[in-house]
Amino acid sequence: MSEKVSLEDLMAMFAEIFEVEEEDISPQSEKDDIEGWDSMGVLSLMAEYDSLFDIALTPVQLESFKTVNDLIDVVRSAGLLVE
Amino acid sequence: MTKPFIDFEQRVVVVTGASGGLGRVIAQQLSQLNARLLLLGRDGPRLQETLGVLTGCGHELLSLDLMALDAIKPTLTPVLKRMGPVYGLCHCAGQVLFRPLNATKPQALNELMQVNLTAGVELARIICNRTLVTADEGSLVFISSVCGDAGSPGQIAYSASKGAVNAAVRSMAIELAARNIKVNAISPGAIRTDMTETKSGLSAQQIEAIFEKYPLKEGSADDVARTAAFLLAPQNHWITGEDIKVDGGYCAQ
């Protein structure tokens, strides 16, 4: 069963996946401004969402994401974000 | 003014296995070519000895056990952030294991894979992080072995680990090309080092018999070090995904 995650831990995960310092990424950060949010970054994202949250991100979803908030919303919608 | 053939221009290169053997000789060669080195190894006093034979300044050392995989990133990252953007990695750390099949049990095989393959890939993963690596270019070299291609009795685990390194190098090279990070392997033949003579479990006569199989007879650690320096050099722009044999013709037979 997937465990809930705090926003802080989720942002730390995004910093790790996209290879940026934690202070350089926020929920408002846009995909086009994050160099590491490329095809390889997307693969890492899919792997983490699958292993941590048991969420399979679809190609349609991935294409639709524009900001980090979009990534957070997926976790929130699955009831896995501690707020 | 003629530019030097190789000049690392004070770029930071991490060298593992720097406590002795090939790692020490490679570190010495790189320091002579103006690289600034972070020496990694398990043996602190022997790392100090390596530091003592380097040319130039700004080198640092870090005692680190690569078998403790979870500790690599938290231990290494602060040091690399202090030294500045990392340009390269030369992964020389490795173990040998000379055992026939019936003695090649899973634990021994897994341990060899851990240090020869997994630790190397983990180091690459950490160093190539965009927050640590130089933005415009980089170079990784993995010391593999002729055993990664050529089979030999008693070398099942070692061959498997080095074959895995060669395969990982090819994929890393293609993945990292977009970021101008070159990834190559060097496959030395048998080189006489402290690891060969004390950790292989072979007698002096057995070691001599091995060198007789090489068309050019015995090579040296300097042959490998010069190759590593060439592949790592920032002046080398277009070699990646390669496995360079430094083996006196062994694999050409």
Short mmCIF file of C-alpha atoms in Angstrom, two decimals:
data_model
loop_
_atom_site.label_atom_id
_atom_site.label_comp_id
_atom_site.label_asym_id
_atom_site.label_seq_id
_atom_site.Cartn_x
_atom_site.Cartn_y
_atom_site.Cartn_z
CA MET A 1 0.00 0.00 0.00
CA SER A 2 1.37 3.46 -0.94
CA GLU A 3 2.19 5.82 1.92
CA LYS A 4 1.18 9.46 2.10
CA VAL A 5 3.85 12.06 1.45
CA SER A 6 4.26 15.63 2.63
CA LEU A 7 4.56 18.50 0.18
CA GLU A 8 8.09 19.07 1.44
CA ASP A 9 9.14 15.51 0.69
CA LEU A 10 7.41 15.63 -2.68
CA MET A 11 9.30 18.80 -3.66
CA ALA A 12 12.55 17.16 -2.53
CA MET A 13 11.74 14.24 -4.81
CA PHE A 14 11.14 16.59 -7.75
CA ALA A 15 14.46 18.35 -7.06
CA GLU A 16 16.19 14.96 -7.15
CA ILE A 17 14.44 13.82 -10.34
CA PHE A 18 14.97 17.07 -12.24
CA GLU A 19 18.48 17.57 -10.81
CA VAL A 20 17.96 21.02 -9.35
CA GLU A 21 18.62 22.47 -5.90
CA GLU A 22 15.55 22.32 -3.66
CA GLU A 23 15.54 26.10 -3.34
CA ASP A 24 15.36 26.42 -7.14
CA ILE A 25 12.06 24.59 -7.59
CA SER A 26 8.57 25.46 -6.38
CA PRO A 27 5.03 24.30 -7.12
CA GLN A 28 4.77 27.22 -9.54
CA SER A 29 7.87 26.17 -11.49
CA GLU A 30 7.13 25.61 -15.14
CA LYS A 31 8.21 22.61 -17.18
CA ASP A 32 9.84 24.77 -19.85
CA ASP A 33 12.06 26.41 -17.23
CA ILE A 34 13.40 23.15 -15.79
CA GLU A 35 16.23 21.75 -17.91
CA GLY A 36 16.00 18.34 -16.27
CA TRP A 37 12.29 17.97 -17.14
CA ASP A 38 13.21 16.31 -20.42
CA SER A 39 12.52 12.85 -21.82
CA MET A 40 14.91 11.25 -19.34
CA GLY A 41 13.43 13.24 -16.48
CA VAL A 42 9.97 12.05 -17.48
CA LEU A 43 11.15 8.44 -17.34
CA SER A 44 12.51 9.00 -13.83
CA LEU A 45 9.23 10.66 -12.87
CA MET A 46 7.23 7.68 -14.11
CA ALA A 47 9.48 5.26 -12.23
CA GLU A 48 9.13 7.17 -8.93
CA TYR A 49 5.36 7.62 -9.22
CA ASP A 50 5.03 3.91 -9.94
CA SER A 51 7.27 2.68 -7.12
CA LEU A 52 6.23 5.21 -4.44
CA PHE A 53 2.57 5.84 -5.22
CA ASP A 54 1.60 2.93 -7.45
CA ILE A 55 0.49 5.54 -9.99
CA ALA A 56 1.04 4.84 -13.69
CA LEU A 57 1.37 8.19 -15.44
CA THR A 58 -0.05 8.03 -18.96
CA PRO A 59 1.45 9.67 -22.07
CA VAL A 60 -1.60 11.94 -22.29
CA GLN A 61 -1.11 13.05 -18.68
CA LEU A 62 2.60 13.61 -19.15
CA GLU A 63 2.01 15.72 -22.23
CA SER A 64 -0.55 17.84 -20.39
CA PHE A 65 1.67 18.72 -17.42
CA LYS A 66 2.89 22.31 -17.56
CA THR A 67 3.94 23.06 -13.98
CA VAL A 68 5.09 21.25 -10.87
CA ASN A 69 1.61 21.92 -9.43
CA ASP A 70 0.22 19.57 -12.09
CA LEU A 71 2.50 16.83 -10.74
CA ILE A 72 1.43 17.57 -7.18
CA ASP A 73 -2.25 17.43 -8.15
CA VAL A 74 -1.87 13.83 -9.33
CA VAL A 75 -0.61 12.80 -5.89
CA ARG A 76 -3.32 14.88 -4.19
CA SER A 77 -6.05 13.34 -6.31
CA ALA A 78 -4.86 9.89 -5.31
CA GLY A 79 -5.33 10.87 -1.68
CA LEU A 80 -1.61 10.52 -0.97
CA LEU A 81 -0.65 14.11 -0.16
CA VAL A 82 -0.53 15.12 3.48
CA GLU A 83 -2.04 18.60 3.76
CA MET B 1 51.87 29.59 -28.89
CA THR B 2 51.31 25.84 -29.32
CA LYS B 3 48.59 24.44 -27.08
CA PRO B 4 49.42 21.34 -25.04
CA PHE B 5 48.15 18.03 -26.41
CA ILE B 6 46.36 17.43 -23.11
CA ASP B 7 45.63 20.03 -20.43
CA PHE B 8 42.88 19.59 -17.87
CA GLU B 9 43.09 23.31 -17.03
CA GLN B 10 42.38 22.61 -13.34
CA ARG B 11 39.15 20.75 -14.06
CA VAL B 12 37.98 18.53 -11.21
CA VAL B 13 38.26 14.77 -11.77
CA VAL B 14 37.22 12.12 -9.27
CA VAL B 15 39.49 9.06 -9.21
CA THR B 16 38.32 5.97 -7.34
CA GLY B 17 40.55 3.16 -6.23
CA ALA B 18 43.19 5.81 -5.65
CA SER B 19 44.73 4.07 -2.63
CA GLY B 20 47.07 2.15 -4.90
CA GLY B 21 47.44 0.12 -8.07
CA LEU B 22 46.10 1.57 -11.31
CA GLY B 23 44.16 4.28 -9.50
CA ARG B 24 47.31 5.79 -8.01
CA VAL B 25 49.21 5.75 -11.30
CA ILE B 26 46.24 7.26 -13.15
CA ALA B 27 45.86 9.96 -10.50
CA GLN B 28 49.54 10.78 -10.79
CA GLN B 29 49.28 11.07 -14.58
CA LEU B 30 46.20 13.28 -14.43
CA SER B 31 47.82 15.58 -11.88
CA GLN B 32 50.80 16.02 -14.20
CA LEU B 33 48.32 17.20 -16.84
CA ASN B 34 46.87 19.94 -14.64
CA ALA B 35 43.79 18.12 -13.32
CA ARG B 36 42.52 18.87 -9.83
CA LEU B 37 41.70 15.58 -8.22
CA LEU B 38 39.39 14.12 -5.62
CA LEU B 39 40.92 10.80 -4.58
CA LEU B 40 38.53 8.16 -3.31
CA GLY B 41 39.50 4.94 -1.62
CA ARG B 42 38.92 2.87 1.49
CA ASP B 43 42.42 3.17 2.90
CA GLY B 44 43.00 6.65 4.35
CA PRO B 45 46.77 6.34 4.96
CA ARG B 46 47.34 4.94 1.47
CA LEU B 47 45.26 7.76 -0.02
CA GLN B 48 47.64 10.13 1.75
CA GLU B 49 50.54 8.34 0.06
CA THR B 50 48.87 8.87 -3.31
CA LEU B 51 48.33 12.53 -2.49
CA GLY B 52 52.05 12.76 -1.77
CA VAL B 53 53.03 11.71 -5.30
CA LEU B 54 50.71 14.09 -7.13
CA THR B 55 51.81 17.19 -8.98
CA GLY B 56 50.09 20.52 -8.48
CA CYS B 57 47.72 21.65 -5.75
CA GLY B 58 44.03 21.74 -4.89
CA HIS B 59 43.73 17.96 -4.67
CA GLU B 60 41.60 16.41 -1.95
CA LEU B 61 41.01 12.93 -0.64
CA LEU B 62 38.00 11.16 0.79
CA SER B 63 38.04 7.81 2.51
CA LEU B 64 34.94 6.01 1.27
CA ASP B 65 33.83 2.39 1.16
CA LEU B 66 32.03 1.90 -2.16
CA MET B 67 30.36 -1.24 -0.79
CA ALA B 68 28.26 1.06 1.44
CA LEU B 69 26.16 2.24 -1.51
CA ASP B 70 23.68 4.33 0.48
CA ALA B 71 26.52 6.32 2.04
CA ILE B 72 28.16 7.36 -1.23
CA LYS B 73 25.87 10.25 -2.13
CA PRO B 74 25.60 11.95 1.29
CA THR B 75 29.36 11.59 1.85
CA LEU B 76 30.52 12.63 -1.59
CA THR B 77 28.13 15.45 -2.47
CA PRO B 78 29.31 18.05 0.09
CA VAL B 79 32.94 17.53 -0.94
CA LEU B 80 32.14 17.94 -4.62
CA LYS B 81 30.09 21.07 -3.95
CA ARG B 82 33.06 22.55 -2.12
CA MET B 83 35.55 21.66 -4.87
CA GLY B 84 33.41 23.14 -7.60
CA PRO B 85 31.81 21.76 -10.76
CA VAL B 86 32.96 18.22 -11.50
CA TYR B 87 34.35 17.54 -14.97
CA GLY B 88 35.20 13.89 -14.84
CA LEU B 89 35.33 10.50 -13.19
CA CYS B 90 37.84 7.70 -13.53
CA HIS B 91 36.43 4.63 -11.79
CA CYS B 92 39.42 2.42 -11.05
CA ALA B 93 38.09 0.79 -7.88
CA GLY B 94 37.32 -2.85 -8.32
CA GLN B 95 37.86 -6.30 -7.04
CA VAL B 96 39.06 -9.50 -8.65
CA LEU B 97 37.76 -12.94 -7.91
CA PHE B 98 39.41 -16.07 -9.20
CA ARG B 99 37.06 -18.99 -8.58
CA PRO B 100 35.77 -21.90 -10.64
CA LEU B 101 32.06 -22.16 -11.28
CA ASN B 102 31.31 -24.49 -8.39
CA ALA B 103 32.81 -21.96 -5.97
CA THR B 104 31.13 -18.95 -7.55
CA LYS B 105 28.31 -18.67 -5.07
CA PRO B 106 25.62 -15.96 -5.28
CA GLN B 107 26.95 -13.83 -2.43
CA ALA B 108 30.44 -13.61 -3.89
CA LEU B 109 29.03 -12.83 -7.32
CA ASN B 110 26.72 -10.15 -5.93
CA GLU B 111 29.53 -8.50 -3.96
CA LEU B 112 31.76 -8.34 -7.01
CA MET B 113 28.96 -6.86 -9.11
CA GLN B 114 28.33 -4.32 -6.38
CA VAL B 115 31.78 -2.81 -6.38
CA ASN B 116 32.73 -3.36 -10.03
CA LEU B 117 29.42 -2.27 -11.58
CA THR B 118 26.87 -0.85 -9.17
CA ALA B 119 29.21 1.50 -7.31
CA GLY B 120 30.57 2.84 -10.61
CA VAL B 121 27.11 3.55 -11.98
CA GLU B 122 26.11 5.12 -8.66
CA LEU B 123 29.13 7.42 -8.81
CA ALA B 124 28.23 8.39 -12.37
CA ARG B 125 24.62 9.05 -11.27
CA ILE B 126 25.80 11.34 -8.48
CA ILE B 127 28.52 13.16 -10.42
CA CYS B 128 26.41 13.73 -13.54
CA ASN B 129 23.66 15.41 -11.54
CA ARG B 130 23.15 18.85 -13.07
CA THR B 131 23.76 20.50 -9.69
CA LEU B 132 27.30 19.03 -9.56
CA VAL B 133 28.68 18.46 -13.05
CA THR B 134 30.16 21.14 -15.29
CA ALA B 135 27.48 22.57 -17.53
CA ASP B 136 29.26 22.45 -20.88
CA GLU B 137 31.06 19.09 -20.96
CA GLY B 138 32.27 16.10 -18.98
CA SER B 139 34.05 12.79 -19.29
CA LEU B 140 33.71 9.47 -17.51
CA VAL B 141 36.12 6.55 -17.82
CA PHE B 142 35.51 3.15 -16.33
CA ILE B 143 38.41 0.75 -15.93
CA SER B 144 37.07 -2.54 -17.23
CA SER B 145 39.10 -5.58 -18.30
CA VAL B 146 39.84 -7.83 -21.25
CA CYS B 147 37.89 -10.37 -19.19
CA GLY B 148 34.76 -8.41 -20.09
CA ASP B 149 35.13 -9.78 -23.62
CA ALA B 150 37.48 -12.75 -23.41
CA GLY B 151 36.45 -15.74 -21.33
CA SER B 152 38.85 -17.52 -19.07
CA PRO B 153 38.49 -20.32 -16.51
CA GLY B 154 37.87 -19.08 -13.00
CA GLN B 155 36.78 -15.64 -14.18
CA ILE B 156 33.01 -16.08 -14.39
CA ALA B 157 32.09 -13.48 -11.78
CA TYR B 158 34.82 -11.04 -12.79
CA SER B 159 33.97 -11.39 -16.49
CA ALA B 160 30.29 -10.85 -15.75
CA SER B 161 30.99 -7.69 -13.79
CA LYS B 162 33.29 -6.21 -16.44
CA GLY B 163 31.00 -7.20 -19.30
CA ALA B 164 28.24 -5.40 -17.45
CA VAL B 165 30.47 -2.33 -17.12
CA ASN B 166 31.11 -2.32 -20.88
CA ALA B 167 27.40 -2.53 -21.64
CA ALA B 168 26.54 0.19 -19.11
CA VAL B 169 29.20 2.44 -20.65
CA ARG B 170 27.59 2.18 -24.08
CA SER B 171 24.15 3.16 -22.80
CA MET B 172 25.49 5.92 -20.57
CA ALA B 173 27.42 7.31 -23.53
CA ILE B 174 24.30 7.57 -25.67
CA GLU B 175 22.13 8.96 -22.88
CA LEU B 176 24.67 11.57 -21.83
CA ALA B 177 25.76 12.64 -25.32
CA ALA B 178 23.01 15.26 -25.35
CA ARG B 179 24.78 16.87 -22.39
CA ASN B 180 28.22 16.57 -24.00
CA ILE B 181 29.39 14.06 -21.41
CA LYS B 182 31.61 11.39 -22.92
CA VAL B 183 31.64 7.90 -21.39
CA ASN B 184 34.27 5.31 -22.24
CA ALA B 185 35.85 2.17 -20.87
CA ILE B 186 39.42 0.95 -20.87
CA SER B 187 40.02 -2.78 -20.87
CA PRO B 188 43.51 -3.49 -19.63
CA GLY B 189 45.08 -6.88 -19.85
CA ALA B 190 46.86 -8.19 -16.82
CA ILE B 191 48.84 -5.37 -15.25
CA ARG B 192 51.21 -6.06 -12.40
CA THR B 193 49.93 -4.08 -9.41
CA ASP B 194 49.55 -4.76 -5.72
CA MET B 195 46.05 -6.11 -6.45
CA THR B 196 47.39 -8.58 -9.03
CA GLU B 197 50.07 -9.95 -6.79
CA THR B 198 48.34 -10.04 -3.41
CA LYS B 199 44.63 -10.42 -4.09
CA SER B 200 44.44 -12.69 -7.10
CA GLY B 201 45.42 -15.80 -5.18
CA LEU B 202 47.90 -16.68 -7.92
CA SER B 203 51.50 -17.71 -7.44
CA ALA B 204 54.40 -15.77 -8.97
CA GLN B 205 54.86 -18.55 -11.57
CA GLN B 206 51.17 -18.42 -12.48
CA ILE B 207 51.38 -14.65 -12.94
CA GLU B 208 54.45 -15.01 -15.19
CA ALA B 209 52.65 -17.65 -17.25
CA ILE B 210 49.79 -15.19 -17.76
CA PHE B 211 52.10 -12.51 -19.18
CA GLU B 212 53.55 -15.04 -21.63
CA LYS B 213 50.13 -15.17 -23.32
CA TYR B 214 50.40 -11.51 -24.37
CA PRO B 215 51.86 -10.88 -27.86
CA LEU B 216 53.66 -7.79 -26.56
CA LYS B 217 54.43 -9.54 -23.26
CA GLU B 218 54.08 -7.43 -20.10
CA GLY B 219 52.50 -3.99 -20.12
CA SER B 220 52.54 -1.35 -17.41
CA ALA B 221 50.14 0.75 -15.40
CA ASP B 222 51.55 3.78 -17.23
CA ASP B 223 50.14 2.41 -20.50
CA VAL B 224 46.67 2.42 -18.94
CA ALA B 225 47.18 5.80 -17.27
CA ARG B 226 48.13 7.52 -20.52
CA THR B 227 45.07 6.04 -22.21
CA ALA B 228 42.84 7.22 -19.36
CA ALA B 229 44.31 10.71 -19.60
CA PHE B 230 43.67 10.81 -23.34
CA LEU B 231 40.05 9.64 -23.06
CA LEU B 232 39.32 11.99 -20.15
CA ALA B 233 41.02 15.00 -21.71
CA PRO B 234 38.85 18.03 -22.46
CA GLN B 235 40.72 18.24 -25.79
CA ASN B 236 39.14 14.88 -26.78
CA HIS B 237 35.68 15.71 -28.10
CA TRP B 238 34.54 12.86 -30.27
CA ILE B 239 35.24 9.52 -28.62
CA THR B 240 32.40 8.08 -26.61
CA GLY B 241 30.83 4.69 -25.97
CA GLU B 242 34.15 3.03 -26.68
CA ASP B 243 36.07 0.29 -24.90
CA ILE B 244 39.78 0.77 -25.57
CA LYS B 245 41.86 -2.35 -25.16
CA VAL B 246 45.25 -1.77 -23.55
CA ASP B 247 46.31 -5.38 -23.68
CA GLY B 248 49.45 -5.92 -25.72
CA GLY B 249 47.39 -7.58 -28.45
CA TYR B 250 45.73 -10.16 -26.18
CA CYS B 251 42.21 -9.74 -27.59
CA ALA B 252 43.46 -9.56 -31.20
CA GLN B 253 44.59 -13.20 -31.09
#
